[in-house]
Coordinates of C-alpha atoms in Angstrom, one line a residue:
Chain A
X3 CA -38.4 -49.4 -13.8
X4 CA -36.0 -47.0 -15.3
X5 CA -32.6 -48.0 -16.4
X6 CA -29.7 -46.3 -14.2
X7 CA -26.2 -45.7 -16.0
X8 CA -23.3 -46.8 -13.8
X9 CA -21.1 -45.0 -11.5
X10 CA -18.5 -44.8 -13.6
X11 CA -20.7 -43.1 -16.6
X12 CA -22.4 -41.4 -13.9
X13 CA -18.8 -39.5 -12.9
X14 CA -18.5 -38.3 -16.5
X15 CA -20.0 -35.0 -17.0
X16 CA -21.8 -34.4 -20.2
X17 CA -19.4 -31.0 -22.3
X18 CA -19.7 -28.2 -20.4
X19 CA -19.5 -26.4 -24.1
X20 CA -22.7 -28.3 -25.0
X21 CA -25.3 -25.4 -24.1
X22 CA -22.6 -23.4 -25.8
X23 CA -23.2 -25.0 -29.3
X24 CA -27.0 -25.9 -28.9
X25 CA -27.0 -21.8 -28.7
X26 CA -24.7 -21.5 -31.6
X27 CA -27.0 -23.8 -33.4
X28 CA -30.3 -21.7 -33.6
X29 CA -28.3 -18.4 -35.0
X30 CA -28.0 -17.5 -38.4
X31 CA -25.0 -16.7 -40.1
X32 CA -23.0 -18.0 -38.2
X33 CA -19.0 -19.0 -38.5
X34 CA -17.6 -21.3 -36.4
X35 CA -13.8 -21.8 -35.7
X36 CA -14.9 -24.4 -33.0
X37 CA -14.9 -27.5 -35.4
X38 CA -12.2 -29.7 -34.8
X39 CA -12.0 -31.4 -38.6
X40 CA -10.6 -30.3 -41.6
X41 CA -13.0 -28.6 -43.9
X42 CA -11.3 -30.1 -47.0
X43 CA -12.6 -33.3 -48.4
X44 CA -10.7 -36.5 -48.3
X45 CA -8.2 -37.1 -51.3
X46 CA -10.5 -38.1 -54.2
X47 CA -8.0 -41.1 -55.2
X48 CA -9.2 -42.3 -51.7
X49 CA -13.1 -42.0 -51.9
X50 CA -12.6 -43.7 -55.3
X51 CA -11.1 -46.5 -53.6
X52 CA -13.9 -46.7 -51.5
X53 CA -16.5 -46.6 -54.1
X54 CA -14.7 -49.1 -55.7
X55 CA -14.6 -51.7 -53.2
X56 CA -18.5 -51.0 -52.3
X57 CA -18.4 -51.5 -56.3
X58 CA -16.7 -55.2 -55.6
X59 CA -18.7 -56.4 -52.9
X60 CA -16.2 -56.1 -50.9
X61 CA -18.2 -55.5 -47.7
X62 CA -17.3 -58.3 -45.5
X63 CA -15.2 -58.0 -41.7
X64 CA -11.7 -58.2 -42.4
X65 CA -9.1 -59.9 -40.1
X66 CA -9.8 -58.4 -36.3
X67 CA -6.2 -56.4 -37.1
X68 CA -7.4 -55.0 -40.2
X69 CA -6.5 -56.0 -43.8
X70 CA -2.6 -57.4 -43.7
X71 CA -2.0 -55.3 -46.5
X72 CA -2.8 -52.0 -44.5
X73 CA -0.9 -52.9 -41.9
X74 CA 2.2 -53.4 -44.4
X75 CA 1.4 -50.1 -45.8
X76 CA 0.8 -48.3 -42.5
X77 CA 4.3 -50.0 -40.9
X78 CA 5.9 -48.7 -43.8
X79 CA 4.7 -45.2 -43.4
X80 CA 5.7 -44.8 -40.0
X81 CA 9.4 -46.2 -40.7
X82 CA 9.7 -44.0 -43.7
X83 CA 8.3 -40.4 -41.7
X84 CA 8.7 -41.3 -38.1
X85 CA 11.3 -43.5 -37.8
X86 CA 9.3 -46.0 -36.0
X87 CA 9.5 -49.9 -37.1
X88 CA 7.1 -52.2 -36.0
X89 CA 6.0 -55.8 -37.6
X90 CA 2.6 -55.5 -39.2
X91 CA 1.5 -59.0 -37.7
X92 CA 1.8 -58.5 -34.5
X93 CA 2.6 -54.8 -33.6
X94 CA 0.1 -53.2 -35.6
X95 CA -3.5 -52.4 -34.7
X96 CA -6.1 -50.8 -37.0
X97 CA -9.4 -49.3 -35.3
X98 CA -12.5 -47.5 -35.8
X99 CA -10.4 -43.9 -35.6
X100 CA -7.4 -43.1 -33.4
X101 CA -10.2 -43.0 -30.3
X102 CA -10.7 -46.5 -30.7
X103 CA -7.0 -47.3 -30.1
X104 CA -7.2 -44.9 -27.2
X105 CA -9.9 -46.3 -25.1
X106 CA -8.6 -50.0 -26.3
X107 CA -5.4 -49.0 -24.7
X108 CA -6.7 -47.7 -21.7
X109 CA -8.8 -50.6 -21.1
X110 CA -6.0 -52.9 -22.0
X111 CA -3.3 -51.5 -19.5
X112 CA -5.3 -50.3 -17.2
X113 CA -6.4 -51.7 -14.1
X114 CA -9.0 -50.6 -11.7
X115 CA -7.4 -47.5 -9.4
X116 CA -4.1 -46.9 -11.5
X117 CA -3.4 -43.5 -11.6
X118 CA -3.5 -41.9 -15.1
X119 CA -1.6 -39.2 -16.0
X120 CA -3.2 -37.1 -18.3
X121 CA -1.4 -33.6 -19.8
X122 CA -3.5 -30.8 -20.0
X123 CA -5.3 -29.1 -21.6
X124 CA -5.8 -31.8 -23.8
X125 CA -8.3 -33.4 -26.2
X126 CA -11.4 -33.9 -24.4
X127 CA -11.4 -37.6 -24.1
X128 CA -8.5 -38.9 -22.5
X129 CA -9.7 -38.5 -18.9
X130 CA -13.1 -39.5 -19.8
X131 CA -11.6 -42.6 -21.5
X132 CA -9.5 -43.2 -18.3
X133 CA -12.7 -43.3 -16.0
X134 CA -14.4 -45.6 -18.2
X135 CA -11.3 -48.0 -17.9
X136 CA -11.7 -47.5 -14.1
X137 CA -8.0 -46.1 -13.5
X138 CA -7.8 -42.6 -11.6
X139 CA -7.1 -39.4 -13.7
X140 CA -4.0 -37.5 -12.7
X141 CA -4.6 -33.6 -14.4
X142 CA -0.8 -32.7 -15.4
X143 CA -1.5 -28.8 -16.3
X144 CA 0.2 -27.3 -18.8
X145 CA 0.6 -23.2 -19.1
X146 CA 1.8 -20.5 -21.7
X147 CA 4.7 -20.1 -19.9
X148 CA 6.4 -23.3 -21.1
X149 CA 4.3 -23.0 -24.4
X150 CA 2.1 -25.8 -23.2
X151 CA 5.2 -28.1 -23.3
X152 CA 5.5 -30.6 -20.9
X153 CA 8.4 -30.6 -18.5
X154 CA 9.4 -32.6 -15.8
X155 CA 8.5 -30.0 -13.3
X156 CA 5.1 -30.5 -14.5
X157 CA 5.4 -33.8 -13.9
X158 CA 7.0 -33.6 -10.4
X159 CA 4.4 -30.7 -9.5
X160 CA 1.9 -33.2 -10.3
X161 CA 2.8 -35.6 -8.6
X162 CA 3.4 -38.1 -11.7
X163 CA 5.6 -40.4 -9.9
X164 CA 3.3 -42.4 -8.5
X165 CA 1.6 -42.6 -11.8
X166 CA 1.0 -46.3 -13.6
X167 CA 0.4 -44.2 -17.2
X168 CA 1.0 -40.7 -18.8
X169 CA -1.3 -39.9 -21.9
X170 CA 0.5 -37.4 -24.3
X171 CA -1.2 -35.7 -27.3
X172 CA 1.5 -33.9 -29.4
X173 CA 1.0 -31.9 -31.9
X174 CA -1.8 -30.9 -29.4
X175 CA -4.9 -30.3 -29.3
X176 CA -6.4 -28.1 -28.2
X177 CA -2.8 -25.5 -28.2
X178 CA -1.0 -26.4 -31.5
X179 CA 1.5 -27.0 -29.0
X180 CA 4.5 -29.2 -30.9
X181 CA 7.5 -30.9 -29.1
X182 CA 10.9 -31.6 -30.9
X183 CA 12.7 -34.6 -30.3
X184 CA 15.0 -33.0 -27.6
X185 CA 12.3 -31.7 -25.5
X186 CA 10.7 -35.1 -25.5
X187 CA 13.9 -36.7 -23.6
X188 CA 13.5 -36.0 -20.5
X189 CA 10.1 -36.8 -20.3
X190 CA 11.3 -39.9 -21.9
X191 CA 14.0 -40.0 -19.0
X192 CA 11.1 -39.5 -16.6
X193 CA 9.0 -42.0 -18.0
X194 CA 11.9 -45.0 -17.7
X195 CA 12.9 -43.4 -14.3
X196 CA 9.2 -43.8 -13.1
X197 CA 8.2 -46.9 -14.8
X198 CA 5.5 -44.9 -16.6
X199 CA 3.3 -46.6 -19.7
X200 CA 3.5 -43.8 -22.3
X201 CA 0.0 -43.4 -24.0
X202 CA 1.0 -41.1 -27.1
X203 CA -1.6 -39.6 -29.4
X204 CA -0.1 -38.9 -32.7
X205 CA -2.8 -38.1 -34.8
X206 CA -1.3 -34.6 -35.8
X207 CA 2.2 -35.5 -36.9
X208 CA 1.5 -34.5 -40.2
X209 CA 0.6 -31.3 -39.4
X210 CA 3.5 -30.1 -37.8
X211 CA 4.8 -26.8 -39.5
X212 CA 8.1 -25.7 -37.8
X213 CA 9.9 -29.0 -37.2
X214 CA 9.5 -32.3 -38.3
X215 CA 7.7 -34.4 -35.9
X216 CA 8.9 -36.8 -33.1
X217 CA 7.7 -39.7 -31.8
X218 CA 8.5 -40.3 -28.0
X219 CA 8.5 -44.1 -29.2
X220 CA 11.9 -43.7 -31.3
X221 CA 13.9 -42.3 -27.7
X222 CA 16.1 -45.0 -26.1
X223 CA 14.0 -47.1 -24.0
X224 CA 10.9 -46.0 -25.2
X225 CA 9.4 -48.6 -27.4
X226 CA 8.8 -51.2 -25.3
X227 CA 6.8 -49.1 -22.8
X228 CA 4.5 -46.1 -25.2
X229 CA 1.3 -47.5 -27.8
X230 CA 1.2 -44.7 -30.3
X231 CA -2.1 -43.8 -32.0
X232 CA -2.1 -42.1 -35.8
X233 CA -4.7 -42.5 -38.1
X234 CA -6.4 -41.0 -41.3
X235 CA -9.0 -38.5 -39.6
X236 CA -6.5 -35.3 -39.6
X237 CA -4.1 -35.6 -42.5
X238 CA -6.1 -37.3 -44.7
X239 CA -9.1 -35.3 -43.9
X240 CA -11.1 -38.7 -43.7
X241 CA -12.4 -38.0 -40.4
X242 CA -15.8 -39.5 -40.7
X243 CA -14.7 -42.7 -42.6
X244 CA -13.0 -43.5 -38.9
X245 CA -9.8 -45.1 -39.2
X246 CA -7.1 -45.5 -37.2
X247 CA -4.5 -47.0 -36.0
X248 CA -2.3 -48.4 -32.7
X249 CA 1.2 -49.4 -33.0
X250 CA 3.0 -50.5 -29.9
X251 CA 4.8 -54.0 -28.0
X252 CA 3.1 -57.2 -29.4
X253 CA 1.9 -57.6 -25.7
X254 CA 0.0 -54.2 -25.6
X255 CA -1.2 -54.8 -29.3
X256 CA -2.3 -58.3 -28.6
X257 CA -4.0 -57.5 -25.1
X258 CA -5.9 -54.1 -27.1
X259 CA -7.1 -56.5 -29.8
X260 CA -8.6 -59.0 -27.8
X261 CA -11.3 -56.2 -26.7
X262 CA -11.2 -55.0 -30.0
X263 CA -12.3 -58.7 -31.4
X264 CA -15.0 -58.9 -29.0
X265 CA -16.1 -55.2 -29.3
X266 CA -15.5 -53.9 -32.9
X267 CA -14.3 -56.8 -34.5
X268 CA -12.9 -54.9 -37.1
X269 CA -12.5 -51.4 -38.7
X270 CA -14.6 -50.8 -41.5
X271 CA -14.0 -52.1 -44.5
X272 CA -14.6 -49.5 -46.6
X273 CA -12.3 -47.0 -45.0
X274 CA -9.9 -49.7 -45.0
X275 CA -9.7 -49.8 -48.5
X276 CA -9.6 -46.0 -48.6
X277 CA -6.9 -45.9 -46.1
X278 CA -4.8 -48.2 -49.1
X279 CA -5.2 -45.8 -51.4
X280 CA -4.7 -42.8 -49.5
X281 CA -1.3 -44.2 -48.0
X282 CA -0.3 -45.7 -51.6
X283 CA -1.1 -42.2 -53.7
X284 CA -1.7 -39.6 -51.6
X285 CA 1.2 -37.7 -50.4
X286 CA 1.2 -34.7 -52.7
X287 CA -2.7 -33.6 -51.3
X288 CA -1.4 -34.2 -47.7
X289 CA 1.4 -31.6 -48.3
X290 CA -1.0 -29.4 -50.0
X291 CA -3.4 -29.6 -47.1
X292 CA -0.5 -28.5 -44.2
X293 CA 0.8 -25.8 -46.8
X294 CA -2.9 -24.3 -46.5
X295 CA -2.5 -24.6 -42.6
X296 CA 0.5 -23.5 -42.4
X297 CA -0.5 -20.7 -44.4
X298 CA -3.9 -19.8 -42.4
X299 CA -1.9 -20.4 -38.8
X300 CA 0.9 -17.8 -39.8
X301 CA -2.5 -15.4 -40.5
X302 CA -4.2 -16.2 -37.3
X303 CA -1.2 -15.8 -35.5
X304 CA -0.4 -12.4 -37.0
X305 CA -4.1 -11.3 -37.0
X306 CA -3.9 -11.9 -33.3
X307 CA -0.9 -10.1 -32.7
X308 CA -1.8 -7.1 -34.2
X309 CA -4.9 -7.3 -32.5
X310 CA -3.0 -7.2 -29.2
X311 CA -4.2 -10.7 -27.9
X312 CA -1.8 -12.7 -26.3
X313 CA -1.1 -16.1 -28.5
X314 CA 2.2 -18.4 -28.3
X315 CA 3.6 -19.3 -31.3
X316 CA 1.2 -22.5 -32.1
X317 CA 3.2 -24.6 -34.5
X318 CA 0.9 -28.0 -35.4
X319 CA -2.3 -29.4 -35.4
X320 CA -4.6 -27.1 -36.6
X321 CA -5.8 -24.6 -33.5
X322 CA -4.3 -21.2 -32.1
X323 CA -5.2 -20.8 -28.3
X324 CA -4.8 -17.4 -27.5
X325 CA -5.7 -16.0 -24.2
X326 CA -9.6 -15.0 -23.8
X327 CA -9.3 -10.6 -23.7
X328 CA -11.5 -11.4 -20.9
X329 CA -10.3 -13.1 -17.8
X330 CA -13.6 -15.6 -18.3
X331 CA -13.1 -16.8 -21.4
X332 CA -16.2 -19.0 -21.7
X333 CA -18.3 -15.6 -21.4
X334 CA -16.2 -13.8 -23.7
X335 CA -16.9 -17.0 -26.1
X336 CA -20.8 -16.8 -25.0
X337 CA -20.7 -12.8 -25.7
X338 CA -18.7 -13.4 -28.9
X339 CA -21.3 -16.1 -30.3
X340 CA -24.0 -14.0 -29.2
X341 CA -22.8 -10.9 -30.8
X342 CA -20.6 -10.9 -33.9
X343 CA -22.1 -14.9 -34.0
X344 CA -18.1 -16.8 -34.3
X345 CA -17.8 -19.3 -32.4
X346 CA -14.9 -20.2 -30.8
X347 CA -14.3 -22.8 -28.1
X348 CA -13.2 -21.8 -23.8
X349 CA -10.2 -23.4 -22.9
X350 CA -11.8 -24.6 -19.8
X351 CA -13.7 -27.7 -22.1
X352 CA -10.1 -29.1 -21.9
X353 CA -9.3 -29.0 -18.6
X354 CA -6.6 -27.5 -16.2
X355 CA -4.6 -25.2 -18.0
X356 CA -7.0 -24.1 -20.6
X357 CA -8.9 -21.4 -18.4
X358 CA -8.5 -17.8 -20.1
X359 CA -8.0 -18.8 -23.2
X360 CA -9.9 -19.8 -26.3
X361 CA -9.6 -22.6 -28.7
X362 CA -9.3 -21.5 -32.3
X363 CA -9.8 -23.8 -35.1
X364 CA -8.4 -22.3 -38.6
X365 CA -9.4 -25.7 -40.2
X366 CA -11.8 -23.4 -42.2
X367 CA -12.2 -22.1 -45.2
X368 CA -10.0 -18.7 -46.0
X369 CA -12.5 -16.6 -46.7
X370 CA -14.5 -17.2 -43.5
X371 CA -11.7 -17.2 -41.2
X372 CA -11.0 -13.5 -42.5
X373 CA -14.4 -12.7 -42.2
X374 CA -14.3 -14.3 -38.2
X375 CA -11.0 -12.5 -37.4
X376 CA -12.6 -9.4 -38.5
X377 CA -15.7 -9.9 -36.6
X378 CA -12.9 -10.5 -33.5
X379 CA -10.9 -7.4 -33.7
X380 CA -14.7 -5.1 -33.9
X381 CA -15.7 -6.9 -31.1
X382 CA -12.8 -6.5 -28.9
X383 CA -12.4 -2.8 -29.9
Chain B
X9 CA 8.6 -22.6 -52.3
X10 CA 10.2 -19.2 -52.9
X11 CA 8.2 -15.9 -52.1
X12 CA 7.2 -15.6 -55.5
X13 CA 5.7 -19.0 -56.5
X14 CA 3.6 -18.5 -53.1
X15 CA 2.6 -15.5 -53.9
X16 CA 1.8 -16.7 -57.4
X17 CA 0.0 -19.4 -55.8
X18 CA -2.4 -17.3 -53.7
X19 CA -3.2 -14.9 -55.8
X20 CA -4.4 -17.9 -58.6
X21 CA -6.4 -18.7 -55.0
X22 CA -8.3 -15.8 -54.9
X23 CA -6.2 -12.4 -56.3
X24 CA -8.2 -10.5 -53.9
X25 CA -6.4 -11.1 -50.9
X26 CA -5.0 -7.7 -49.5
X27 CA -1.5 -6.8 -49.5
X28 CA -1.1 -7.2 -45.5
X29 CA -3.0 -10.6 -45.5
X30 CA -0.6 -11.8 -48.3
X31 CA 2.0 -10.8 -45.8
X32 CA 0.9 -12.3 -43.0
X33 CA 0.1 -15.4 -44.5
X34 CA 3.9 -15.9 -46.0
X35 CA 5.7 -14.0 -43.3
X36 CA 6.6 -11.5 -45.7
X37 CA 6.4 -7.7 -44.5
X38 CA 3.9 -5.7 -47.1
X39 CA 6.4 -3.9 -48.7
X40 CA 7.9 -6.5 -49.7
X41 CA 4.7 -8.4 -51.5
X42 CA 4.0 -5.0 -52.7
X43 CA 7.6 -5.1 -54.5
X44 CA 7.3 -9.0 -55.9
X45 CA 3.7 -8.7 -57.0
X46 CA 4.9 -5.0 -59.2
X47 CA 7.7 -7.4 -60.7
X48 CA 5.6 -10.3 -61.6
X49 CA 3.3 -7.6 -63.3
X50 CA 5.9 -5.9 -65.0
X51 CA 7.8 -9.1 -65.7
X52 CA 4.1 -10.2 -67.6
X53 CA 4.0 -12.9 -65.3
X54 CA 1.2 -11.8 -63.9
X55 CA -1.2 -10.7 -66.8
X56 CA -4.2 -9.9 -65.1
X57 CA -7.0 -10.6 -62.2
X58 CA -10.5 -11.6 -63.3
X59 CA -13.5 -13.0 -61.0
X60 CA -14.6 -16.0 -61.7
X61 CA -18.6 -15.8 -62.4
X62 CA -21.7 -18.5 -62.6
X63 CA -23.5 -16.9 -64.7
X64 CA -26.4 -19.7 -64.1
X65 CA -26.7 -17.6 -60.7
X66 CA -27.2 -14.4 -62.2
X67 CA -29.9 -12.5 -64.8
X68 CA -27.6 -12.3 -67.4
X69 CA -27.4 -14.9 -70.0
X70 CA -24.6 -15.5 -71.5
X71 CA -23.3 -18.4 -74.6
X72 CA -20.2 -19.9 -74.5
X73 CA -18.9 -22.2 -77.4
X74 CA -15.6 -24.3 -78.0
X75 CA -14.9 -24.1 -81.4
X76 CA -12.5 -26.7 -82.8
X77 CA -10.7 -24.9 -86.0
X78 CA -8.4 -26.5 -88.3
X79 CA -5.9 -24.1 -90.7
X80 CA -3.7 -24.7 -93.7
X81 CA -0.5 -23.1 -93.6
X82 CA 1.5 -21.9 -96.4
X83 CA 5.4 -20.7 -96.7
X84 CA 4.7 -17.2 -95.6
X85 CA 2.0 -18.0 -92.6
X86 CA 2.6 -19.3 -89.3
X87 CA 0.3 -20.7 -86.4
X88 CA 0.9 -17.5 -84.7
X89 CA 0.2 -14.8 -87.7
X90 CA -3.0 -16.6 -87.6
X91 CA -3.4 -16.5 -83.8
X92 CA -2.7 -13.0 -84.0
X93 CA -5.1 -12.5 -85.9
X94 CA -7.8 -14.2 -84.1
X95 CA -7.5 -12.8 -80.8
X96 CA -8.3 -9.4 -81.9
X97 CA -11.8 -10.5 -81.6
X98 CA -13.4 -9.3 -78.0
X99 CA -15.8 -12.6 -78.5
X100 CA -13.0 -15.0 -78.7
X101 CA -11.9 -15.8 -74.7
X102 CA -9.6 -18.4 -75.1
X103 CA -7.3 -19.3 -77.8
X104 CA -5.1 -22.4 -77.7
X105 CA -2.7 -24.7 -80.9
X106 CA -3.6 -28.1 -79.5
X107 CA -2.1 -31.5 -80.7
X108 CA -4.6 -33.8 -82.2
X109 CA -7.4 -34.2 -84.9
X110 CA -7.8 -30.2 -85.1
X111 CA -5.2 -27.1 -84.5
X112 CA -6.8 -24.4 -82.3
X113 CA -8.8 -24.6 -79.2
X114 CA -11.1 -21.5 -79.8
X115 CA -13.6 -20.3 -76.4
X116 CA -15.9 -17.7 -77.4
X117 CA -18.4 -15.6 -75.6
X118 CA -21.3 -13.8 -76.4
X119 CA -24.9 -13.1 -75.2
X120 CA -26.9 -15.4 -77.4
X121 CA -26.1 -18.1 -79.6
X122 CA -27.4 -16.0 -82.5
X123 CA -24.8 -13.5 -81.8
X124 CA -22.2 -16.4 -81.4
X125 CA -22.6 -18.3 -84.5
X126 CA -23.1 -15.4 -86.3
X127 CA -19.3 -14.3 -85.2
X128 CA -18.2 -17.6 -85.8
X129 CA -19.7 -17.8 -89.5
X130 CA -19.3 -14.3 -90.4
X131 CA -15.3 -13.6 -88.5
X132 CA -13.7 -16.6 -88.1
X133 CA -15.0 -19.1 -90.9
X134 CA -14.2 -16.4 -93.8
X135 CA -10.7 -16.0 -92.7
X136 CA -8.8 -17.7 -95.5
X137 CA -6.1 -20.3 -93.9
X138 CA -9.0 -21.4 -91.7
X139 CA -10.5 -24.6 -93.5
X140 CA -13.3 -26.0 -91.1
X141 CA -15.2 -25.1 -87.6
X142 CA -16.7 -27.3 -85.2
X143 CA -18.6 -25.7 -82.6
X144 CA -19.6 -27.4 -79.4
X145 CA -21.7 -24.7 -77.6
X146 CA -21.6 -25.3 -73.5
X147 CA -25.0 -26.6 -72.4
X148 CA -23.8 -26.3 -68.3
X149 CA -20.7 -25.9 -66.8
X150 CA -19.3 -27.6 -63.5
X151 CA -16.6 -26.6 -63.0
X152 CA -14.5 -23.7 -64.2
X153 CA -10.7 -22.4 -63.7
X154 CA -10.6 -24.9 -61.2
X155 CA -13.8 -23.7 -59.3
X156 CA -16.5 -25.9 -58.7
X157 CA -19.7 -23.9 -59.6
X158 CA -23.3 -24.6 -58.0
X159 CA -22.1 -26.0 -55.4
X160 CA -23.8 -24.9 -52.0
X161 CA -23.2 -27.9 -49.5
X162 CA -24.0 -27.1 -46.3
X163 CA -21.0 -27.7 -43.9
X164 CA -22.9 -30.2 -41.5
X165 CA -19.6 -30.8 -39.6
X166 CA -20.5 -31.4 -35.7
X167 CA -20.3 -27.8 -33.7
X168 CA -18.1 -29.4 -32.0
X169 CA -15.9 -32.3 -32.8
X170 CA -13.6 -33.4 -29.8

């Protein structure tokens, strides 16, 4: 007998990048601006926290919602930088990474054949995530006309209005696109208008560099219908300790957490622990962190220019996407890797929108993202 | 953060970024770093740009020592007449008055530990306010001018992290 996956894995494609990287793999010398991670180490105060709780003993499940005090800590951090209150008992969700509280979410709102709106391009797991939950992805593309800001003639074009959800990833990745609080109304306005769920991936809103960041929870009317997801991996650099978290309507929360009980069970402890600490004490390396993005992005963006490649003005996360020189960007990446051996990520891995351009990660270390951009410019000229 | 305390901030980074990369990375045009950076040298702000080397990865061997020194002072000598004096040696890298059970914070150099207790018992002990050395000679170092040294982690990050 062998053992079939199901229709609904089936549907999923495996990355059509993944050749891409198994290549990039077997080189030497490489440097790769494909990573999607910082490259700094989470804040030491934090790892010591962790290393102190393993110290303790303290390696036990915690409540399915994650320690109470965490939740405190993370309802307070939102209020105090986003503007966003919500009660740590019942509004507050911690999970295994901000992907967790995605795919919870998903499968919590989501009913088999709701149509799923998802803006592109985009991280690469939303409409993955959306299949699994058995709901119909609706591709919203995105261009460098608008910046990769999403409008409501994006929406319309798409045909949103006959949507049940709308996934949103801003500060995005894979652009650096940002949006500022009155650019998100009137696809707040859209969303009431249309009875849309809002789905809003937050994870970069510390790494915002020319404005502060918006939620789309904090517009009138908004709250009771978007889940937002932050968590630790992006400005805490604590990607591989995996925590996250989910804020949203007690309903939402409540419905995520009861897959989450019987799935998960709970985030882990350790991280939790870290996750303290790092929201208790670690502000200052944050804002070091984004002043060393900021500083790279305003380099990349520069680099590019004078190179003559066409970028928009990327203002968060931590990628640049300019246009690929060639018009088929994932050759230009394949001749690029194969050549001057940088990799750099085609567009086209995130979906509708992203072909002709490239996905730069500058979440690397100075020294090799000069060396990269260098290794660029000889190749292109 | 003003121009100059990023610039300031960069160049303690790594002082050999170029002119145009300093502009680009603080939106500055290069004439402009160019300018700052000339004032913050001439202003002695700026005092000088030095690599930072493990010598542990190199041929050369080289013997550095912390040497605790404790003075007497009388009405006509200061901390600094004796500083001033001490610096004047090439060996002596760092010189420091420190709070605590000892007054200077002395880091000398040299290329054997012959050679530096030899400076240390024929320079600096002989000087007359000095009244006692304690030399702690550096069996490894870690980490240096804020650089970690022998450290050559692989980055194992995923290729590709969604």
């Amino acid at each position: 007998m062998t053992i079939e996956p199901s229709q609904r894995v089936e549907t999923v494609p495996p990355s059509g990048i993944r050749r891409f990287f198994e290549l990039a793999e077997e080189m030497d010398d490489i440097i790769s601006l494909g990573v999607g991670e910082p490259d700094f180490s989470a804040p030491w105060a934090a790892r010591e926290a962790a290393i102190t709780s393993l110290e303790l003993g303290k390696t036990s499940y915690t409540a399915n919602r994650g320690r109470r005090e965490l939740r405190e800590l993370i309802a307070g951090d939102v209020d105090r930088r986003y503007d966003l209150e919500y009660d740590p008992d019942e509004e507050v969700l911690v999970t295994t990474g901000a992907s967790e509280g995605v795919d919870l979410a998903l499968r919590a709102v989501i009913d088999p054949g709701d149509t799923v709106a998802v803006v592109q391009p985009s991280y690469v797991s939303y409409v993955p995530g959306v299949i699994f939950a058995g709901g119909e992805p609706l591709p919203v593309p995105t261009t460098q006309e608008t910046d990769f800001k999403l409008t409501t003639d994006a929406l319309y074009d798409a045909g949103v209005e006959g949507a049940d959800a709308l996934v949103l990833c801003y500060p995005n990745n894979p652009t650096g696109a940002t949006m500022t609080g009155s650019e998100l109304e009137p696809i707040a306005e859209f969303a009431r208008e249309h009875d849309l769920v809002v789905l809003s991936d937050e994870i970069y809103s510390e790494l915002s560099y020319e404005h502060d960041h918006t939620s789309i929870a904090t517009l009138p009317g908004m709250r009771e219908r978007t889940i937002v997801f932050n968590g630790f991996s992006k400005a805490y650099a604590m990607t591989g300790l995996r925590l996250g978290y989910a804020l949203g309507p007690p309903e939402a929360i409540g419905a995520m957490n009861r897959i989450h009980q019987y799935t998960m069970l709970s985030a882990p402890t350790t991280a939790q622990y870290a996750a303290i600490e790092a929201l208790e004490s670690c502000d200052d390396a944050v804002a070091e962190m984004r002043r060393q993005y900021d500083r790279r992005r305003r380099l990349v963006l520069s680099r590019f220019e004078e190179m003559g490649i066409e970028c928009f003005p990327a203002s968060g996360a931590f990628y640049a996407f300019p246009e690929s020189p060639w018009d088929d960007g994932e050759a230009f990446a394949e001749a690029l890797l194969e050549q001057e051996h940088v990799a750099v990520v085609p567009g086209t891995a995130f979906g509708e929108g992203g072909e002709g351009h490239l996905r730069v990660s500058y979440a690397t270390g100075m020294d090799d993202l000069k060396e990269a951009l260098d290794r660029i410019e000889r190749f292109i000229s | 953060m003003d121009l100059s305390e990023e610039l300031l901030e960069l160049l303690q980074e790594n002082a050999r970024y170029s002119t145009d990369d300093l502009a680009r990375m603080t939106d500055a045009d290069p004439e402009t770093v160019e300018a700052e950076i000339e004032r913050l040298e001439s202003e002695g702000i700026i005092r000088g740009y030095q690599a930072v080397v493990d010598f542990e990865e190199t041929e050369r061997e080289r013997v550095r020592a912390i040497v605790e020194l404790n003075v007497t002072l009388d009405r006509e000598t200061s901390y600094g007449d004796i500083a001033e004096r001490i610096v004047q040696f090439p060996e002596v890298q760092e010189l420091r008055l420190v709070s605590g059970d000892y007054d200077f914070d002395m880091e000398v150099e040299g290329d054997s530990m012959r050679e530096v207790s030899h400076f240390i018992s024929d320079k600096i002990a002989p000087i007359p306010e000095i009244t006692q050395t304690v030399t702690h000679y550096h069996m490894d170092t870690y980490k240096t001018r804020g650089i970690v040294l022998g450290d050559h982690d692989e980055d194992d990050r995923l290729s590709v992290s969604p």
